[in-house]
GROMACS .gro file of C-alpha atoms in nm:
model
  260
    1UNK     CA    1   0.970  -3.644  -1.858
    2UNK     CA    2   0.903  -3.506  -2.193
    3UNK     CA    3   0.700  -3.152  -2.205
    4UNK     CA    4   0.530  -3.066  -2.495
    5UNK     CA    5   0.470  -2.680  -2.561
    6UNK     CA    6   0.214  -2.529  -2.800
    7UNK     CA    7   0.167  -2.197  -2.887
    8UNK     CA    8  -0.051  -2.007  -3.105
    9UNK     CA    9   0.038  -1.731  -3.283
   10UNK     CA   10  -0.202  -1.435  -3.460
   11UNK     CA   11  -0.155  -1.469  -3.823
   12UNK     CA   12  -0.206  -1.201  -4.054
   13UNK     CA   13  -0.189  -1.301  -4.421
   14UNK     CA   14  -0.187  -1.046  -4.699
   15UNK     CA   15  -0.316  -1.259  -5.028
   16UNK     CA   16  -0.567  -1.189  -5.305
   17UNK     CA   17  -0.882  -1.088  -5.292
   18UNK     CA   18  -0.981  -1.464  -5.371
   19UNK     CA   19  -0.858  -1.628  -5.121
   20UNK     CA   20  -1.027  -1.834  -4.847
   21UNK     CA   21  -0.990  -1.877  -4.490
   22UNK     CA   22  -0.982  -2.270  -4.407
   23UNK     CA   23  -1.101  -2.426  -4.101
   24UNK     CA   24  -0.828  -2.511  -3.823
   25UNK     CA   25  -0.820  -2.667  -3.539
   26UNK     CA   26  -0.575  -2.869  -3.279
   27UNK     CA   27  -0.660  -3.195  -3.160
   28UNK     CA   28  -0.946  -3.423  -3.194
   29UNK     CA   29  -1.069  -3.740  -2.953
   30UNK     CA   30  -0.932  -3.847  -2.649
   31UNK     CA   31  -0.858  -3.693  -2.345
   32UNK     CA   32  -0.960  -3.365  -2.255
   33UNK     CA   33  -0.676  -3.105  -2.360
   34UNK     CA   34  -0.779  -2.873  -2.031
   35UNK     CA   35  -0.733  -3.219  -1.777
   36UNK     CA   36  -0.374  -3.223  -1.883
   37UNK     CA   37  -0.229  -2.880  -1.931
   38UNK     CA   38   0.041  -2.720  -1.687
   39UNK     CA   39   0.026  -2.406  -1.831
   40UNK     CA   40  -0.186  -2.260  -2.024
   41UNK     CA   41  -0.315  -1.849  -2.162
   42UNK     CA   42  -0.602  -1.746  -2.358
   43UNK     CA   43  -0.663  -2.078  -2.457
   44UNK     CA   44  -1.068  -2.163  -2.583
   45UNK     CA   45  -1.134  -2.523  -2.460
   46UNK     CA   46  -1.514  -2.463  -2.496
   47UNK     CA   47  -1.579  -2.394  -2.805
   48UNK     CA   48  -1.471  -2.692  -3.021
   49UNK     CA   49  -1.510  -3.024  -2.805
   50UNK     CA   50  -1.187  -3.218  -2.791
   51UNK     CA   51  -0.971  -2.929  -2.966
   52UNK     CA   52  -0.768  -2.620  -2.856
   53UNK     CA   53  -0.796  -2.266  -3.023
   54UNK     CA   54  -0.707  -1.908  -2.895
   55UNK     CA   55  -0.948  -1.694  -2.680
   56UNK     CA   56  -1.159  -1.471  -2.911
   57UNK     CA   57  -1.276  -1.186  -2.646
   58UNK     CA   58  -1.554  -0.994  -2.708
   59UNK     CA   59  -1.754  -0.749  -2.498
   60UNK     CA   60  -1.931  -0.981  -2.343
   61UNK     CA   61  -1.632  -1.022  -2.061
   62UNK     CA   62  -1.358  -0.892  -1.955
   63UNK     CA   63  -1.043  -1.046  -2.038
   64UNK     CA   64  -0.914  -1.113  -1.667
   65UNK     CA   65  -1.285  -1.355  -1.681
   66UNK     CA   66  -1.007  -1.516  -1.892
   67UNK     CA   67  -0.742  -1.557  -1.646
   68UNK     CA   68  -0.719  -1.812  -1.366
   69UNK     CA   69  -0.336  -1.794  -1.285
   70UNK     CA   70  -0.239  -1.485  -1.194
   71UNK     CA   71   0.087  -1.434  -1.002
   72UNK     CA   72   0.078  -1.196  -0.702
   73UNK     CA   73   0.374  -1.081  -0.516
   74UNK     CA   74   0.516  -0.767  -0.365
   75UNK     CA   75   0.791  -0.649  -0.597
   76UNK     CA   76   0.790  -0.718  -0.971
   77UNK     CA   77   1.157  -0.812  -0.945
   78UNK     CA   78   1.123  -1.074  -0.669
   79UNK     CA   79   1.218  -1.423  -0.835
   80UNK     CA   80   0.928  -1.654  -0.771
   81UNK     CA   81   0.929  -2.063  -0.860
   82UNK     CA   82   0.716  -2.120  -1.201
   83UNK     CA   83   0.678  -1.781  -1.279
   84UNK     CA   84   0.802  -1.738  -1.674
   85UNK     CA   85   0.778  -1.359  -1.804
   86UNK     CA   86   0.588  -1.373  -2.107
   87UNK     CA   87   0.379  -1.673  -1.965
   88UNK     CA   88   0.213  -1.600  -1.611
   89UNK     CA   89  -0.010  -1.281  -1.597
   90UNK     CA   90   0.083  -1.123  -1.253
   91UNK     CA   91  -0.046  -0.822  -1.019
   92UNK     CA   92   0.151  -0.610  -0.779
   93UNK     CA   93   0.080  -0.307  -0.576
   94UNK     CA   94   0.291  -0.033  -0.462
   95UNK     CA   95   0.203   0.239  -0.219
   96UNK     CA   96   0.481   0.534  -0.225
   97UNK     CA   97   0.759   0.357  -0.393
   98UNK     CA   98   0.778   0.043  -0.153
   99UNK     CA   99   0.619  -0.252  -0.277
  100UNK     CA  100   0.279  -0.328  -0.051
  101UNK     CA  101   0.152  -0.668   0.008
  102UNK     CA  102  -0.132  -0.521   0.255
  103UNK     CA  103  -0.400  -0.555  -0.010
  104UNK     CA  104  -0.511  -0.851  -0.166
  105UNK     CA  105  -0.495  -0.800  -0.538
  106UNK     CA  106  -0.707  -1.106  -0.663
  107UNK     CA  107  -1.034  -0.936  -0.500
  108UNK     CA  108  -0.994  -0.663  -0.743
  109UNK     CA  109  -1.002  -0.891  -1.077
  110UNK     CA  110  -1.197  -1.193  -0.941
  111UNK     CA  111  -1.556  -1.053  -1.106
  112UNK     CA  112  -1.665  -1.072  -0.798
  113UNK     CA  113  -1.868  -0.699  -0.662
  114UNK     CA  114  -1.865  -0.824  -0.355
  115UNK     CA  115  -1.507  -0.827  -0.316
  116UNK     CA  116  -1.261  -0.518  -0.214
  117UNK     CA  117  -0.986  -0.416   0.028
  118UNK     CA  118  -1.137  -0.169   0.308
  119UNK     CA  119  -1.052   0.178   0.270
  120UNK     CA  120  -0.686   0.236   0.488
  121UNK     CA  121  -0.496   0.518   0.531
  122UNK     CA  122  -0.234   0.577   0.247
  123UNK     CA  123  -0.037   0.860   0.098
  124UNK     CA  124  -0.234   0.979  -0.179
  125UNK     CA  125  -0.086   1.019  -0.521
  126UNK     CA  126   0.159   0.740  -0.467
  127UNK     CA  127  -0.041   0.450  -0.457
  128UNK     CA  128  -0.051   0.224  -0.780
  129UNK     CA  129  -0.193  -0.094  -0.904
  130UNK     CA  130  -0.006  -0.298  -1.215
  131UNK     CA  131  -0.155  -0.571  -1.379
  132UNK     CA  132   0.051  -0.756  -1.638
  133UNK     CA  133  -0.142  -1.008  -1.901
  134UNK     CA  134   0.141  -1.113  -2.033
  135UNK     CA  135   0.075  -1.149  -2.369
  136UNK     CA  136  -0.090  -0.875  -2.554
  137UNK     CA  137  -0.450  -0.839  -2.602
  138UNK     CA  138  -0.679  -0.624  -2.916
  139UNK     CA  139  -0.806  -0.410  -2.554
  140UNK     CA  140  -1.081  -0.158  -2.613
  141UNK     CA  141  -1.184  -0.049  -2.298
  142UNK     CA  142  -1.082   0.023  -1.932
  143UNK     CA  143  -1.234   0.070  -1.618
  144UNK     CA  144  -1.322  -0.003  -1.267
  145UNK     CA  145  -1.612  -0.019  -1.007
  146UNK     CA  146  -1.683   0.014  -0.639
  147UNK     CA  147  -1.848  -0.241  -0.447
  148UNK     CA  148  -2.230  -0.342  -0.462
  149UNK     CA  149  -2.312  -0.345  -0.100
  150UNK     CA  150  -2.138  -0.231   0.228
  151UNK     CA  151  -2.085   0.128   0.411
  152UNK     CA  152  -1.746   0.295   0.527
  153UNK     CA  153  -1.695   0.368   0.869
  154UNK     CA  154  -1.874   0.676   0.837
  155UNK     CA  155  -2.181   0.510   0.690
  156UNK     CA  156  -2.119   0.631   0.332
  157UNK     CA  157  -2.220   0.314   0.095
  158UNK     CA  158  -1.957   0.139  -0.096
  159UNK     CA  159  -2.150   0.187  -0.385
  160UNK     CA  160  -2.131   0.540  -0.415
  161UNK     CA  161  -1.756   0.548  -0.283
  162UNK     CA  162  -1.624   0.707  -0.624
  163UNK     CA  163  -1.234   0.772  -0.648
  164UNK     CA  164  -1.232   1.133  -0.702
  165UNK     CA  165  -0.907   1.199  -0.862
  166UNK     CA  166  -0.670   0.887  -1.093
  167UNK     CA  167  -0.480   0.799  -1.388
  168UNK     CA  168  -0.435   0.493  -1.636
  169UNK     CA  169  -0.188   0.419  -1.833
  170UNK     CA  170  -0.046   0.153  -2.053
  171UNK     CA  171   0.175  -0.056  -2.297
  172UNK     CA  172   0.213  -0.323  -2.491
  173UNK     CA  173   0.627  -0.347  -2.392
  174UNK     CA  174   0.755  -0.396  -2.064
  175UNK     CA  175   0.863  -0.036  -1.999
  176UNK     CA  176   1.105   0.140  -1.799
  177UNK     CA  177   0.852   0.192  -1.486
  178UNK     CA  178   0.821  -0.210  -1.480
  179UNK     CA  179   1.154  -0.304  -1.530
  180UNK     CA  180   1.298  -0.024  -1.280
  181UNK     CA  181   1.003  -0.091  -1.029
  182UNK     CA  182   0.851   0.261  -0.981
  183UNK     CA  183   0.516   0.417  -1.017
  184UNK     CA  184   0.593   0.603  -1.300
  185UNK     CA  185   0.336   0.604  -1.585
  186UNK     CA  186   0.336   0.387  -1.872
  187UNK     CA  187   0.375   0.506  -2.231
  188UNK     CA  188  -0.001   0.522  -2.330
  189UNK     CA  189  -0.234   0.701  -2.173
  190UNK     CA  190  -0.608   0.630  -2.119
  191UNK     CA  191  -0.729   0.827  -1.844
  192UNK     CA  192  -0.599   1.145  -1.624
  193UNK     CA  193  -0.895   1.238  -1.423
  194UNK     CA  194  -0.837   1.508  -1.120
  195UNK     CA  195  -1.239   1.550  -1.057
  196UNK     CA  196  -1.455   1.222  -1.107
  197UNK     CA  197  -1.768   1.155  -0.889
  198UNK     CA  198  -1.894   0.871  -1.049
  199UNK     CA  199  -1.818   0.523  -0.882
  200UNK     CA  200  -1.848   0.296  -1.197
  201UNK     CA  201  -1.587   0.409  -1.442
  202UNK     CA  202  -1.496   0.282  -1.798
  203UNK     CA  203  -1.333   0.458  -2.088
  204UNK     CA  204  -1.337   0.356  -2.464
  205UNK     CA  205  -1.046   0.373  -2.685
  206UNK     CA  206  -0.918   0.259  -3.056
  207UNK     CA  207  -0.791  -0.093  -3.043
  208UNK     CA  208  -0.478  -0.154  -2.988
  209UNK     CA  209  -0.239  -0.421  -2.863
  210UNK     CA  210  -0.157  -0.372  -2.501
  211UNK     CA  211   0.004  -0.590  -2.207
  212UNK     CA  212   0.059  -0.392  -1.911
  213UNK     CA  213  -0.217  -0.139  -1.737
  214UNK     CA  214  -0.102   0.064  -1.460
  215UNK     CA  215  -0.389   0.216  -1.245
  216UNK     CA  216  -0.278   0.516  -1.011
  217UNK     CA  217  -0.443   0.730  -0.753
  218UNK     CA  218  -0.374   1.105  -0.803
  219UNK     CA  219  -0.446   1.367  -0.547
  220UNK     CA  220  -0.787   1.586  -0.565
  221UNK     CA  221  -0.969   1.864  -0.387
  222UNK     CA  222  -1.130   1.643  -0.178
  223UNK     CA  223  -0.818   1.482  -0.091
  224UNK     CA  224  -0.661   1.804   0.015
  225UNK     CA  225  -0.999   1.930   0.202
  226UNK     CA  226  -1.006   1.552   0.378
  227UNK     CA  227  -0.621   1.533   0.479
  228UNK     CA  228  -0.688   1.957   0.588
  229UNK     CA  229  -0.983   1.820   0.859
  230UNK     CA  230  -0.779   1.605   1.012
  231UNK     CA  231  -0.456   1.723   1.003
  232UNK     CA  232  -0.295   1.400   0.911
  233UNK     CA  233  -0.031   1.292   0.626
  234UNK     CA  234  -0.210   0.972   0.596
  235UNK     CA  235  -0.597   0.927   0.631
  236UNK     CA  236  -0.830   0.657   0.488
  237UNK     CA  237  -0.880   0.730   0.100
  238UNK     CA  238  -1.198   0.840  -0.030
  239UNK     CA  239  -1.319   0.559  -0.276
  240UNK     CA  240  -1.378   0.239  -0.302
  241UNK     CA  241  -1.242  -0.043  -0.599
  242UNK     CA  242  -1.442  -0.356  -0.633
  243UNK     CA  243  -1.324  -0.437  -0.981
  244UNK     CA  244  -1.105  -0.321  -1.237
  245UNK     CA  245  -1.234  -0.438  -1.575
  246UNK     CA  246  -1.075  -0.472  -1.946
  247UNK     CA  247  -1.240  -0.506  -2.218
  248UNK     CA  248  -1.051  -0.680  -2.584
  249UNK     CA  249  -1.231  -0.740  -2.919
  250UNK     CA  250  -1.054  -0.986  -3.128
  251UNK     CA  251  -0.717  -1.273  -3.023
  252UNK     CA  252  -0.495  -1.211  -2.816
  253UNK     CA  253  -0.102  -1.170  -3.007
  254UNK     CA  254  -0.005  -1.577  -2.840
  255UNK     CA  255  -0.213  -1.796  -2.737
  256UNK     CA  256   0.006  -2.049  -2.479
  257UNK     CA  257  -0.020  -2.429  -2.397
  258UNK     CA  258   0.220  -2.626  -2.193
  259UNK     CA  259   0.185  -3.024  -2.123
  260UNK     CA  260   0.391  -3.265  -1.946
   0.00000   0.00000   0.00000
């Protein structure tokens, strides 16, 4: 069995003021590049019939609209059959230091409003959400909603369910917190918010290259005044995720195509 692999790189060419940018483009007639692929990452199938070329986002969607073969699993260092770092975009949650498979991660990047894990009881400030593209991507933006329908138990609607008190952080390198398997924040920073009562959330940066995005709920007044009531460690967290949503302008740093 022979495999052919492709990938496409970002080019950045430093010539004269003259120069041109030529038209290029893999493939031609024939079969369908996207019927025979095994593996493939911000690859544009779409936009020239019969040839390959890498993903240009824009703001238009987000770039996990972009991703159909994400990789979920409890623990980041678990070895799991086809995965290839660098290759498969994965997800993992981890609720105080122990890797949690109780939620399902693909509701919360499936574009879907609809979709969300109930609110469950949880020790605040140590619950954490990483999602790994990996390649890197021009992002711009970051953010997260709550559902578009649906109450809590105590008849508060989904929709208005804002998460009160988070951080997000970044980088473009697998970092220690990744590679040690903690819930440690990454080297960037793009949010640290202790008193939020919005439910739809997105913040604007500079663009920049970045792989992994590490989402983590922090402890707030309303935490404290909540877990006070009831007397509890663990109570059901105020607010509600939907989505979490990432916005790129630009081509991602590879573009990836595997065949057989």
């Amino acid at each position: 069995m022979r495999r052919t692999t492709i990938v496409l790189f970002t080019l950045i060419l430093a010539q004269s003021a003259t120069a041109q940018i030529s038209h290029w483009q893999l493939g031609g007639s024939g079969l369908s590049w996207s019927e025979n692929d095994t593996t493939r990452l911000f690859v544009d199938f779409a936009t020239a019939p019969g040839a390959i070329q890498p993903t240009y986002f824009t703001l238009d969607e987000t770039v996990f609209s972009h991703i159909d073969n994400w990789a979920f699993w409890r623990d980041p260092s678990d070895r799991i059959f086809d995965y290839l770092d660098g290759e498969t975009p994965r997800m993992w949650k981890w609720n105080n230091g122990v890797p949690d498979p109780s939620e399902n991660g693909s509701w919360l990047i499936d574009g879907d409003p609809l979709t969300y894990n109930p609110p469950m009881a949880d020790l605040v400030e140590k619950e954490s959400f990483t999602m790994d593209l990996a390649v890197a991507v021009p992002a711009v933006a970051f953010g997260f909603i709550s559902p578009s329908e649906g109450f809590r138990v105590d008849g508060t609607p989904l929709e208005t369910d804002f998460v009160p008190a988070f951080q997000v952080t970044a980088s473009v390198a697998p970092e220690p917190p990744v590679l040690e398997g903690n819930v440690n924040p990454l080297s960037t920073l793009i949010a640290d918010v202790d008193n939020n009562f919005t439910p739809q959330i997105r913040f604007d940066f500079n663009r920049q290259y970045l792989r992994f995005f590490r989402y983590r709920r922090i402890i707030s007044i309303l935490d404290e005044d909540a877990q006070a009531k009831i007397s509890k460690i663990t109570f059901s967290l105020i607010g509600t995720i939907s989505e979490f949503q990432l916005f790129a302008q630009g081509i991602p740093q590879r573009s990836i195509y595997k065949t057989k």
